[in-house]
Amino acid sequence: MAEVPCWSRSSFVRNAFIGPGLRHKYGCRSAGLTVFIPKIWFKDRTALKKIPTLIDVVAVALIAPEGRVLMQRRAAGRQHGGLWEFPGGKVETGETRECALLREIREELALVLDPGHLAPLAEASDPAAGIVISLYTCREWYGTPACLDAEALGWFGPGELDALAMPPLDVPLARAVKQLLEEAN
């Protein structure tokens, strides 16, 4: 087995262990960046292979002073249409997660977030789909949320989160938010 280093622009470094079938044990986490391994790195001169990348997604739980969380319902024509989710989106090549989150929230909700008020809370992933979602919390922002990209917005208390229909990866994130809010009370 050859150990092949992979670098990405999102400052993650992972090692991919490539064996006879060129199956990777670890994927390269990159912000939508596909990493190619030059064939000269392999002693047996195996053909150039593409390592699957993970889609890096960021989301935020905006928590109001009374302990309610802002959720948005996805538009009907999209994947997971009609389901409730935390606002956010994909990290673009060259962006940090925090910068991507600030951009996405400005685009989707017309809010300005201060990076100093963001706190990482939880992460959920689906290796089969190649998606990783990182959830942050934020208790202070500038502006009033506007529904620019979703079907609807709603503020929900910790007890109401369980009743919402959500995409599969948002369910464990909602549990983490609920636990955080219950511990605060």
Tab-separated table of C-alpha atoms in Angstrom:
chain	number	residue	atom	x	y	z
A	1	MET	CA	0.000	0.000	0.000
A	2	ALA	CA	1.228	3.447	-0.869
A	3	GLU	CA	0.518	6.400	1.380
A	4	VAL	CA	-0.397	9.395	-0.723
A	5	PRO	CA	-0.689	12.872	0.794
A	6	CYS	CA	-3.635	15.005	-0.288
A	7	TRP	CA	-3.838	18.754	0.212
A	8	SER	CA	-6.860	20.948	-0.220
A	9	ARG	CA	-7.418	24.683	-0.406
A	10	SER	CA	-9.648	24.611	2.660
A	11	SER	CA	-6.588	23.922	4.839
A	12	PHE	CA	-7.448	20.327	5.626
A	13	VAL	CA	-4.744	17.750	5.202
A	14	ARG	CA	-5.716	14.121	4.919
A	15	ASN	CA	-3.799	11.054	3.915
A	16	ALA	CA	-5.380	8.683	1.442
A	17	PHE	CA	-4.175	5.115	1.629
A	18	ILE	CA	-4.309	3.623	-1.816
A	19	GLY	CA	-4.239	-0.139	-2.204
A	20	PRO	CA	-4.423	-2.591	-5.087
A	21	GLY	CA	-7.927	-1.505	-6.109
A	22	LEU	CA	-7.096	2.156	-5.500
A	23	ARG	CA	-9.806	2.343	-2.887
A	24	HIS	CA	-9.362	5.142	-0.409
A	25	LYS	CA	-9.679	4.725	3.317
A	26	TYR	CA	-9.985	8.456	3.902
A	27	GLY	CA	-11.478	10.960	1.499
A	28	CYS	CA	-9.923	14.317	0.899
A	29	ARG	CA	-11.978	17.012	2.560
A	30	SER	CA	-11.939	19.914	0.266
A	31	ALA	CA	-14.292	22.727	-0.497
A	32	GLY	CA	-15.550	21.181	-3.709
A	33	LEU	CA	-11.971	20.758	-4.904
A	34	THR	CA	-11.150	17.468	-6.597
A	35	VAL	CA	-7.672	16.233	-5.845
A	36	PHE	CA	-5.861	14.165	-8.453
A	37	ILE	CA	-2.957	11.929	-7.551
A	38	PRO	CA	-0.150	11.926	-10.107
A	39	LYS	CA	0.560	8.419	-11.318
A	40	ILE	CA	4.267	8.868	-10.689
A	41	TRP	CA	3.510	8.613	-6.964
A	42	PHE	CA	2.652	4.944	-7.415
A	43	LYS	CA	5.466	2.435	-7.699
A	44	ASP	CA	3.431	0.241	-10.035
A	45	ARG	CA	2.646	3.175	-12.392
A	46	THR	CA	-1.085	2.725	-11.898
A	47	ALA	CA	-3.222	5.066	-13.995
A	48	LEU	CA	-4.226	8.438	-12.651
A	49	LYS	CA	-7.254	8.066	-10.375
A	50	LYS	CA	-9.669	10.602	-8.983
A	51	ILE	CA	-10.249	10.611	-5.226
A	52	PRO	CA	-13.852	11.405	-4.275
A	53	THR	CA	-14.267	14.682	-2.412
A	54	LEU	CA	-16.706	15.658	0.271
A	55	ILE	CA	-19.121	18.514	-0.231
A	56	ASP	CA	-18.450	20.849	2.673
A	57	VAL	CA	-21.645	22.532	3.907
A	58	VAL	CA	-22.042	25.042	6.727
A	59	ALA	CA	-25.197	26.002	8.587
A	60	VAL	CA	-26.108	28.188	11.529
A	61	ALA	CA	-28.569	27.928	14.386
A	62	LEU	CA	-29.595	31.544	14.983
A	63	ILE	CA	-30.749	31.566	18.596
A	64	ALA	CA	-33.040	34.389	19.737
A	65	PRO	CA	-32.825	35.694	23.341
A	66	GLU	CA	-35.972	33.771	24.298
A	67	GLY	CA	-34.321	30.500	23.215
A	68	ARG	CA	-36.031	29.979	19.849
A	69	VAL	CA	-34.106	28.862	16.744
A	70	LEU	CA	-34.586	30.144	13.194
A	71	MET	CA	-35.277	27.405	10.628
A	72	GLN	CA	-36.099	27.700	6.941
A	73	ARG	CA	-38.310	25.466	4.803
A	74	ARG	CA	-36.726	24.440	1.511
A	75	ALA	CA	-38.511	25.433	-1.689
A	76	ALA	CA	-40.714	22.712	-3.180
A	77	GLY	CA	-38.735	22.257	-6.412
A	78	ARG	CA	-35.439	21.459	-4.665
A	79	GLN	CA	-33.990	18.308	-3.170
A	80	HIS	CA	-35.619	17.810	0.253
A	81	GLY	CA	-38.250	20.367	-0.809
A	82	GLY	CA	-40.743	21.289	1.903
A	83	LEU	CA	-38.442	20.133	4.726
A	84	TRP	CA	-37.127	22.409	7.459
A	85	GLU	CA	-33.394	23.033	7.749
A	86	PHE	CA	-30.829	25.313	9.327
A	87	PRO	CA	-29.891	28.209	7.021
A	88	GLY	CA	-26.533	27.860	5.292
A	89	GLY	CA	-24.914	26.462	2.170
A	90	LYS	CA	-21.847	25.060	0.441
A	91	VAL	CA	-18.302	26.189	1.101
A	92	GLU	CA	-16.767	27.416	-2.141
A	93	THR	CA	-13.196	26.706	-3.191
A	94	GLY	CA	-10.782	28.939	-1.307
A	95	GLU	CA	-13.293	29.917	1.414
A	96	THR	CA	-13.063	29.121	5.076
A	97	ARG	CA	-16.176	27.671	6.675
A	98	GLU	CA	-16.774	30.870	8.603
A	99	CYS	CA	-16.489	33.065	5.486
A	100	ALA	CA	-18.855	30.755	3.610
A	101	LEU	CA	-21.363	30.954	6.449
A	102	LEU	CA	-21.241	34.765	6.528
A	103	ARG	CA	-21.781	34.861	2.743
A	104	GLU	CA	-24.615	32.308	2.733
A	105	ILE	CA	-26.537	34.000	5.552
A	106	ARG	CA	-26.203	37.375	3.836
A	107	GLU	CA	-27.505	35.835	0.564
A	108	GLU	CA	-30.323	33.763	2.092
A	109	LEU	CA	-31.528	35.892	5.004
A	110	ALA	CA	-30.123	39.404	4.375
A	111	LEU	CA	-28.439	39.243	7.786
A	112	VAL	CA	-24.942	40.283	8.743
A	113	LEU	CA	-23.167	37.978	11.183
A	114	ASP	CA	-20.088	38.882	13.178
A	115	PRO	CA	-17.548	36.018	12.975
A	116	GLY	CA	-16.743	36.633	16.639
A	117	HIS	CA	-20.271	35.514	17.563
A	118	LEU	CA	-20.065	32.174	15.711
A	119	ALA	CA	-19.451	29.052	17.793
A	120	PRO	CA	-19.065	25.573	16.267
A	121	LEU	CA	-21.596	23.141	17.726
A	122	ALA	CA	-21.897	19.892	15.789
A	123	GLU	CA	-21.116	18.079	12.560
A	124	ALA	CA	-23.066	15.488	10.592
A	125	SER	CA	-21.949	13.547	7.542
A	126	ASP	CA	-23.202	11.110	4.947
A	127	PRO	CA	-20.172	9.324	3.466
A	128	ALA	CA	-22.316	7.664	0.791
A	129	ALA	CA	-23.501	11.043	-0.503
A	130	GLY	CA	-20.153	12.701	0.203
A	131	ILE	CA	-21.610	15.494	2.350
A	132	VAL	CA	-20.391	16.986	5.636
A	133	ILE	CA	-22.471	19.651	7.405
A	134	SER	CA	-20.895	21.776	10.133
A	135	LEU	CA	-23.357	23.601	12.381
A	136	TYR	CA	-22.497	26.815	14.186
A	137	THR	CA	-24.538	28.774	16.702
A	138	CYS	CA	-24.974	32.531	16.716
A	139	ARG	CA	-26.861	34.602	19.281
A	140	GLU	CA	-26.203	38.077	17.850
A	141	TRP	CA	-26.657	39.374	14.312
A	142	TYR	CA	-27.445	42.573	12.476
A	143	GLY	CA	-30.734	42.975	10.620
A	144	THR	CA	-34.084	41.222	10.459
A	145	PRO	CA	-34.273	37.802	8.765
A	146	ALA	CA	-35.797	37.977	5.279
A	147	CYS	CA	-36.952	34.916	3.354
A	148	LEU	CA	-34.877	35.359	0.174
A	149	ASP	CA	-34.038	31.779	-0.778
A	150	ALA	CA	-36.495	29.536	1.059
A	151	GLU	CA	-40.225	28.906	1.054
A	152	ALA	CA	-40.709	30.019	4.665
A	153	LEU	CA	-38.911	30.995	7.864
A	154	GLY	CA	-39.938	30.087	11.377
A	155	TRP	CA	-38.756	30.431	14.958
A	156	PHE	CA	-39.003	27.210	16.957
A	157	GLY	CA	-38.423	26.324	20.598
A	158	PRO	CA	-36.419	23.268	21.656
A	159	GLY	CA	-39.570	21.183	22.143
A	160	GLU	CA	-40.831	22.013	18.648
A	161	LEU	CA	-37.672	20.932	16.783
A	162	ASP	CA	-38.484	17.208	17.105
A	163	ALA	CA	-41.822	17.671	15.338
A	164	LEU	CA	-40.313	19.321	12.239
A	165	ALA	CA	-39.798	17.287	9.080
A	166	MET	CA	-36.086	17.694	8.259
A	167	PRO	CA	-33.505	16.295	5.843
A	168	PRO	CA	-31.678	13.321	7.424
A	169	LEU	CA	-28.457	15.212	8.193
A	170	ASP	CA	-30.296	18.029	9.971
A	171	VAL	CA	-31.871	15.660	12.516
A	172	PRO	CA	-28.700	15.053	14.605
A	173	LEU	CA	-27.855	18.747	14.332
A	174	ALA	CA	-31.308	19.654	15.682
A	175	ARG	CA	-30.738	17.243	18.587
A	176	ALA	CA	-27.472	19.040	19.404
A	177	VAL	CA	-29.241	22.431	19.343
A	178	LYS	CA	-32.074	21.113	21.503
A	179	GLN	CA	-29.582	19.767	24.044
A	180	LEU	CA	-27.701	23.090	24.079
A	181	LEU	CA	-30.918	25.049	24.663
A	182	GLU	CA	-32.160	22.681	27.380
A	183	GLU	CA	-28.819	22.884	29.209
A	184	ALA	CA	-29.018	26.696	29.096
A	185	ASN	CA	-32.415	26.687	30.871
